[in-house]
Amino acid sequence: MSLPEDEERLLPLAQRWPRASKFLLSGWAATVAELATFPLDLTKTRLQMQGEAALARLGDSARESAPYRGMVRTALGIVQEEGFLKLWQGVTPAIYRHIVYSGGRMVTYEHLREVVFGKSEDKHYPLWKSVIGGMMAGVVGQFLANPTDLVKVQMQMEGKRKLEGKPLRFRGVHHAFAKILSEGGIRGLWAGWVPNIQRAALVNMGDLTTYDTVKHYLVLNTPLEDNIMTHGLSSLCSGLVASILGTPADVIKSRIMNQPRDKQGRGLLYKSSTDCLIQAVQGEGFMSLYKGFLPSWLRMTPWSLVFWLTYEKIREMSGVSPF
């Protein structure tokens, strides 16, 4: 039953527009987490690009002159060769991406949990429903955010291109969007969307599913209450599981998004995510799929911690029920 218009106007914004409020709150929390952990994301992306066997087809000039070795040396190399602030190169599209991505996935997951699937009378939410909900939420959020993710990945590699003597592709975020749009059209902004949503489905199965399951297990089966301790423990678990499940798809996604393209916007190195997977395993070995795992895990864990603690807190401050 709807409330009279006068009474509805007196309600807090979070109750008048619950989905919009959750979208904005999750975007705010994601921005805080992204700024705090972005250098690890940049390091991870650089590691995933090194030793790319498919580059041999473009000739020796496309090969790396001095590949990095390991997470620490990669980060130090960026600081020494490009400058400290370059650790945040590409952070603007990353923030754009997370506002759309996190907002989309959180709203989708909660809608599926509360409306489509529903909880049992004892507030229990079956694991299989959580898995499906997490994967679907990741697909929706990532598909919406793919253009910003594409720009982020390509801008993260600009500093490396400069060191290799290659011309820079973009003058800034908006120029990157405009150039990709002019060269590949609307479809060009969704380059790599298939491996991207595959990764997002796996990551959110790890992140959303693990956080939701662990949190409610602790609340319902242990003396712990719905507080910062429970949120912290749940987020640490979700960050680890998300890294294990998502790193291989992340490697494939980054390579497809960063590959050179012809005038029609078609990739010159890989025909599809499956082709990229096969070339990586055959040319570099199975463990190439876990290149950048350490910085990915070290980033995902604090990112998850900062995001969930911030998100739960601002929900509480805004009068929105806990996740």
Short mmCIF file of C-alpha atoms in Angstrom, two decimals:
data_model
loop_
_atom_site.label_atom_id
_atom_site.label_comp_id
_atom_site.label_asym_id
_atom_site.label_seq_id
_atom_site.Cartn_x
_atom_site.Cartn_y
_atom_site.Cartn_z
CA MET A 1 0.00 0.00 0.00
CA SER A 2 1.52 3.34 -1.03
CA LEU A 3 1.86 6.20 1.40
CA PRO A 4 0.06 9.53 0.91
CA GLU A 5 2.19 12.00 -1.05
CA ASP A 6 2.70 14.33 1.94
CA GLU A 7 3.89 11.49 4.18
CA GLU A 8 6.18 10.12 1.46
CA ARG A 9 7.94 13.49 1.18
CA LEU A 10 8.79 13.33 4.90
CA LEU A 11 10.60 10.01 4.53
CA PRO A 12 14.43 10.01 4.33
CA LEU A 13 15.81 9.88 0.79
CA ALA A 14 17.13 6.35 1.41
CA GLN A 15 13.57 5.13 2.00
CA ARG A 16 11.98 7.15 -0.81
CA TRP A 17 14.48 5.93 -3.43
CA PRO A 18 16.09 2.80 -1.96
CA ARG A 19 17.70 1.46 -5.14
CA ALA A 20 19.10 4.82 -6.21
CA SER A 21 20.42 5.37 -2.67
CA LYS A 22 22.15 1.97 -2.62
CA PHE A 23 23.64 2.67 -6.05
CA LEU A 24 25.11 5.99 -4.86
CA LEU A 25 26.30 4.62 -1.52
CA SER A 26 28.09 1.68 -3.13
CA GLY A 27 29.68 4.03 -5.68
CA TRP A 28 30.96 6.24 -2.85
CA ALA A 29 32.39 3.27 -0.97
CA ALA A 30 34.01 1.93 -4.15
CA THR A 31 35.66 5.31 -4.83
CA VAL A 32 37.30 5.28 -1.39
CA ALA A 33 38.51 1.71 -1.88
CA GLU A 34 39.78 2.42 -5.41
CA LEU A 35 41.86 5.43 -4.38
CA ALA A 36 43.41 3.48 -1.50
CA THR A 37 44.44 0.43 -3.53
CA PHE A 38 44.88 1.62 -7.13
CA PRO A 39 48.72 1.35 -7.23
CA LEU A 40 48.38 -2.40 -6.71
CA ASP A 41 45.93 -2.59 -9.60
CA LEU A 42 48.37 -0.77 -11.88
CA THR A 43 51.19 -3.09 -10.80
CA LYS A 44 49.00 -6.12 -11.46
CA THR A 45 48.11 -4.92 -14.97
CA ARG A 46 51.77 -4.29 -15.89
CA LEU A 47 52.72 -7.79 -14.68
CA GLN A 48 49.93 -9.39 -16.68
CA MET A 49 51.20 -7.77 -19.90
CA GLN A 50 54.83 -8.80 -19.64
CA GLY A 51 56.16 -11.81 -21.54
CA GLU A 52 53.09 -11.88 -23.84
CA ALA A 53 53.96 -14.65 -26.30
CA ALA A 54 51.51 -13.42 -28.96
CA LEU A 55 53.54 -10.21 -29.41
CA ALA A 56 56.13 -12.22 -31.34
CA ARG A 57 53.81 -12.15 -34.36
CA LEU A 58 54.18 -8.36 -34.56
CA GLY A 59 57.98 -8.52 -34.76
CA ASP A 60 60.84 -7.71 -32.41
CA SER A 61 59.89 -4.03 -32.17
CA ALA A 62 56.75 -5.01 -30.27
CA ARG A 63 58.61 -6.97 -27.66
CA GLU A 64 59.37 -5.57 -24.24
CA SER A 65 62.84 -4.11 -23.95
CA ALA A 66 63.14 -4.64 -20.21
CA PRO A 67 60.29 -6.59 -18.61
CA TYR A 68 59.67 -6.18 -14.92
CA ARG A 69 60.33 -9.00 -12.49
CA GLY A 70 57.93 -9.43 -9.60
CA MET A 71 55.49 -7.16 -7.85
CA VAL A 72 57.90 -5.08 -5.75
CA ARG A 73 60.36 -4.44 -8.59
CA THR A 74 57.51 -3.55 -10.90
CA ALA A 75 56.16 -0.96 -8.45
CA LEU A 76 59.66 0.43 -7.77
CA GLY A 77 60.35 0.55 -11.50
CA ILE A 78 57.23 2.63 -12.11
CA VAL A 79 58.19 5.08 -9.35
CA GLN A 80 61.84 5.39 -10.48
CA GLU A 81 61.23 5.55 -14.23
CA GLU A 82 57.89 7.35 -14.44
CA GLY A 83 57.36 9.09 -11.11
CA PHE A 84 55.42 8.38 -7.90
CA LEU A 85 52.13 9.84 -9.10
CA LYS A 86 52.16 7.48 -12.10
CA LEU A 87 51.11 4.77 -9.67
CA TRP A 88 47.67 6.37 -10.01
CA GLN A 89 47.74 6.63 -13.83
CA GLY A 90 44.29 5.66 -15.05
CA VAL A 91 42.59 6.21 -11.68
CA THR A 92 39.96 8.57 -13.13
CA PRO A 93 38.35 6.03 -15.49
CA ALA A 94 38.80 3.45 -12.72
CA ILE A 95 36.64 5.58 -10.42
CA TYR A 96 34.09 6.11 -13.21
CA ARG A 97 34.08 2.37 -13.74
CA HIS A 98 33.56 1.48 -10.10
CA ILE A 99 30.72 3.94 -9.61
CA VAL A 100 28.84 2.22 -12.44
CA TYR A 101 30.11 -1.31 -11.76
CA SER A 102 29.70 -1.37 -7.98
CA GLY A 103 26.38 0.44 -8.12
CA GLY A 104 25.04 -1.95 -10.73
CA ARG A 105 26.23 -5.13 -9.05
CA MET A 106 25.10 -4.21 -5.54
CA VAL A 107 21.62 -3.12 -6.60
CA THR A 108 21.23 -6.20 -8.81
CA TYR A 109 22.39 -8.63 -6.11
CA GLU A 110 20.13 -7.21 -3.41
CA HIS A 111 17.16 -7.14 -5.78
CA LEU A 112 17.71 -10.79 -6.65
CA ARG A 113 18.19 -11.72 -2.99
CA GLU A 114 15.22 -9.84 -1.58
CA VAL A 115 12.68 -9.93 -4.44
CA VAL A 116 13.46 -12.64 -7.00
CA PHE A 117 14.91 -15.50 -4.92
CA GLY A 118 13.92 -14.47 -1.40
CA LYS A 119 15.23 -15.65 1.94
CA SER A 120 13.72 -18.42 4.02
CA GLU A 121 11.68 -17.67 7.14
CA ASP A 122 14.73 -18.11 9.38
CA LYS A 123 16.60 -15.47 7.29
CA HIS A 124 18.78 -18.19 5.72
CA TYR A 125 19.86 -17.59 2.13
CA PRO A 126 20.90 -20.83 0.35
CA LEU A 127 24.41 -20.91 -1.09
CA TRP A 128 23.24 -21.86 -4.59
CA LYS A 129 21.00 -18.80 -4.75
CA SER A 130 23.86 -16.61 -3.56
CA VAL A 131 26.19 -18.06 -6.22
CA ILE A 132 23.69 -17.41 -9.02
CA GLY A 133 22.89 -13.95 -7.67
CA GLY A 134 26.56 -13.02 -7.36
CA MET A 135 27.38 -14.13 -10.89
CA MET A 136 24.36 -12.37 -12.41
CA ALA A 137 25.14 -9.18 -10.48
CA GLY A 138 28.71 -9.24 -11.77
CA VAL A 139 27.55 -9.69 -15.36
CA VAL A 140 25.10 -6.77 -15.17
CA GLY A 141 27.50 -4.41 -13.40
CA GLN A 142 30.45 -5.18 -15.66
CA PHE A 143 28.54 -4.97 -18.92
CA LEU A 144 27.38 -1.47 -17.98
CA ALA A 145 30.91 -0.44 -16.95
CA ASN A 146 32.88 -2.00 -19.83
CA PRO A 147 33.71 1.28 -21.66
CA THR A 148 35.30 2.78 -18.54
CA ASP A 149 37.20 -0.45 -17.83
CA LEU A 150 38.58 -0.45 -21.38
CA VAL A 151 39.88 3.09 -21.00
CA LYS A 152 41.36 2.29 -17.57
CA VAL A 153 43.36 -0.71 -18.84
CA GLN A 154 44.70 1.14 -21.87
CA MET A 155 45.67 4.24 -19.88
CA GLN A 156 47.49 2.09 -17.31
CA MET A 157 49.85 1.00 -20.08
CA GLU A 158 50.65 4.51 -21.36
CA GLY A 159 53.63 5.04 -19.06
CA LYS A 160 55.16 1.77 -20.24
CA ARG A 161 54.66 2.75 -23.90
CA LYS A 162 56.51 6.00 -23.27
CA LEU A 163 59.50 4.16 -21.78
CA GLU A 164 59.62 1.84 -24.80
CA GLY A 165 59.77 4.84 -27.14
CA LYS A 166 56.28 4.29 -28.51
CA PRO A 167 53.91 7.24 -29.12
CA LEU A 168 51.28 7.86 -26.45
CA ARG A 169 47.78 6.99 -27.57
CA PHE A 170 45.77 9.35 -25.36
CA ARG A 171 46.01 12.85 -23.90
CA GLY A 172 43.54 12.10 -21.14
CA VAL A 173 40.41 10.21 -20.16
CA HIS A 174 37.98 12.07 -22.40
CA HIS A 175 40.38 11.91 -25.35
CA ALA A 176 40.67 8.15 -24.80
CA PHE A 177 36.90 7.74 -24.91
CA ALA A 178 36.66 9.90 -28.04
CA LYS A 179 39.49 8.11 -29.84
CA ILE A 180 38.18 4.62 -29.09
CA LEU A 181 34.72 5.72 -30.19
CA SER A 182 36.01 7.25 -33.45
CA GLU A 183 38.15 4.21 -34.32
CA GLY A 184 35.82 1.41 -33.33
CA GLY A 185 32.40 3.01 -32.98
CA ILE A 186 30.03 2.14 -30.16
CA ARG A 187 31.06 -1.50 -30.43
CA GLY A 188 34.67 -0.47 -29.83
CA LEU A 189 33.76 0.67 -26.32
CA TRP A 190 32.69 -2.87 -25.55
CA ALA A 191 35.89 -4.50 -26.80
CA GLY A 192 36.76 -7.38 -24.52
CA TRP A 193 33.32 -7.45 -22.92
CA VAL A 194 33.05 -11.24 -23.06
CA PRO A 195 36.16 -12.00 -20.94
CA ASN A 196 35.27 -8.97 -18.86
CA ILE A 197 31.87 -10.29 -17.80
CA GLN A 198 33.32 -13.78 -17.40
CA ARG A 199 35.82 -12.34 -14.94
CA ALA A 200 33.15 -10.25 -13.23
CA ALA A 201 30.90 -13.29 -12.80
CA LEU A 202 33.74 -15.24 -11.15
CA VAL A 203 34.94 -12.32 -9.01
CA ASN A 204 31.45 -11.55 -7.74
CA MET A 205 30.76 -15.20 -7.10
CA GLY A 206 33.82 -14.95 -4.87
CA ASP A 207 33.20 -11.49 -3.45
CA LEU A 208 29.43 -11.03 -3.02
CA THR A 209 28.66 -14.70 -2.41
CA THR A 210 31.48 -15.21 0.08
CA TYR A 211 30.84 -11.96 1.97
CA ASP A 212 27.09 -12.53 2.20
CA THR A 213 27.45 -16.20 3.18
CA VAL A 214 30.24 -15.73 5.73
CA LYS A 215 28.64 -12.66 7.30
CA HIS A 216 25.25 -14.25 7.82
CA TYR A 217 26.81 -17.52 8.98
CA LEU A 218 28.77 -15.64 11.65
CA VAL A 219 25.72 -13.63 12.73
CA LEU A 220 23.39 -16.63 12.89
CA ASN A 221 25.78 -19.29 14.26
CA THR A 222 28.37 -17.53 16.42
CA PRO A 223 28.32 -14.96 19.25
CA LEU A 224 29.45 -12.28 16.78
CA GLU A 225 26.97 -9.53 15.97
CA ASP A 226 26.47 -7.52 12.78
CA ASN A 227 29.34 -5.15 13.49
CA ILE A 228 32.75 -4.06 12.22
CA MET A 229 34.44 -7.28 13.37
CA THR A 230 32.02 -9.44 11.40
CA HIS A 231 32.29 -7.15 8.38
CA GLY A 232 36.10 -7.28 8.51
CA LEU A 233 36.32 -11.08 8.77
CA SER A 234 33.79 -11.54 5.98
CA SER A 235 35.55 -9.10 3.66
CA LEU A 236 38.95 -10.78 4.19
CA CYS A 237 37.45 -14.12 3.14
CA SER A 238 35.71 -12.60 0.13
CA GLY A 239 38.89 -10.90 -1.11
CA LEU A 240 40.86 -14.15 -1.09
CA VAL A 241 38.18 -16.22 -2.86
CA ALA A 242 37.58 -13.50 -5.45
CA SER A 243 41.30 -13.33 -6.29
CA ILE A 244 41.62 -17.09 -6.74
CA LEU A 245 38.58 -17.31 -8.99
CA GLY A 246 39.09 -14.09 -10.93
CA THR A 247 42.82 -13.85 -11.73
CA PRO A 248 42.89 -16.12 -14.84
CA ALA A 249 39.94 -14.29 -16.39
CA ASP A 250 41.56 -10.97 -15.42
CA VAL A 251 44.75 -11.86 -17.31
CA ILE A 252 42.77 -12.74 -20.43
CA LYS A 253 40.61 -9.63 -20.12
CA SER A 254 43.59 -7.29 -19.75
CA ARG A 255 45.42 -8.76 -22.74
CA ILE A 256 42.41 -8.59 -25.04
CA MET A 257 41.65 -5.01 -24.02
CA ASN A 258 45.25 -3.85 -24.48
CA GLN A 259 46.01 -5.60 -27.78
CA PRO A 260 46.61 -3.49 -30.92
CA ARG A 261 43.68 -3.26 -33.32
CA ASP A 262 43.14 -2.70 -37.03
CA LYS A 263 41.06 0.09 -38.56
CA GLN A 264 37.90 -1.99 -38.13
CA GLY A 265 38.58 -2.35 -34.41
CA ARG A 266 39.47 -6.04 -34.68
CA GLY A 267 42.25 -7.37 -32.46
CA LEU A 268 45.57 -8.24 -34.13
CA LEU A 269 46.68 -10.78 -31.52
CA TYR A 270 43.61 -12.69 -30.38
CA LYS A 271 40.40 -13.72 -32.09
CA SER A 272 38.52 -14.37 -28.84
CA SER A 273 38.98 -14.96 -25.14
CA THR A 274 39.34 -18.69 -25.85
CA ASP A 275 42.10 -17.98 -28.40
CA CYS A 276 43.88 -15.76 -25.87
CA LEU A 277 43.60 -18.48 -23.23
CA ILE A 278 45.04 -21.15 -25.55
CA GLN A 279 47.92 -18.93 -26.71
CA ALA A 280 48.80 -17.96 -23.14
CA VAL A 281 48.89 -21.56 -21.89
CA GLN A 282 50.71 -22.93 -24.95
CA GLY A 283 53.23 -20.10 -25.20
CA GLU A 284 53.84 -19.28 -21.54
CA GLY A 285 52.50 -22.19 -19.49
CA PHE A 286 49.44 -22.63 -17.29
CA MET A 287 50.79 -20.44 -14.51
CA SER A 288 50.80 -17.47 -16.89
CA LEU A 289 47.10 -17.29 -16.07
CA TYR A 290 48.12 -16.32 -12.54
CA LYS A 291 50.54 -13.58 -13.52
CA GLY A 292 49.90 -10.69 -11.18
CA PHE A 293 48.13 -12.92 -8.62
CA LEU A 294 50.11 -11.55 -5.65
CA PRO A 295 49.35 -7.87 -6.31
CA SER A 296 45.81 -8.90 -7.30
CA TRP A 297 45.30 -10.64 -3.97
CA LEU A 298 47.10 -7.93 -2.01
CA ARG A 299 44.89 -5.39 -3.74
CA MET A 300 41.63 -7.34 -3.64
CA THR A 301 41.86 -8.04 0.08
CA PRO A 302 42.33 -4.41 1.25
CA TRP A 303 39.94 -3.23 -1.48
CA SER A 304 37.29 -5.61 -0.22
CA LEU A 305 38.02 -4.62 3.39
CA VAL A 306 37.82 -0.88 2.71
CA PHE A 307 34.77 -1.22 0.47
CA TRP A 308 32.67 -3.38 2.80
CA LEU A 309 33.56 -1.48 5.97
CA THR A 310 32.81 1.83 4.25
CA TYR A 311 29.65 0.54 2.59
CA GLU A 312 28.19 -0.95 5.75
CA LYS A 313 29.02 2.19 7.73
CA ILE A 314 27.51 4.67 5.28
CA ARG A 315 24.42 2.48 4.96
CA GLU A 316 24.05 2.70 8.73
CA MET A 317 24.62 6.46 8.72
CA SER A 318 22.08 6.90 5.89
CA GLY A 319 19.38 4.87 7.59
CA VAL A 320 19.63 1.95 5.16
CA SER A 321 19.42 -1.57 6.60
CA PRO A 322 22.69 -3.61 6.76
CA PHE A 323 23.67 -5.54 3.62
#
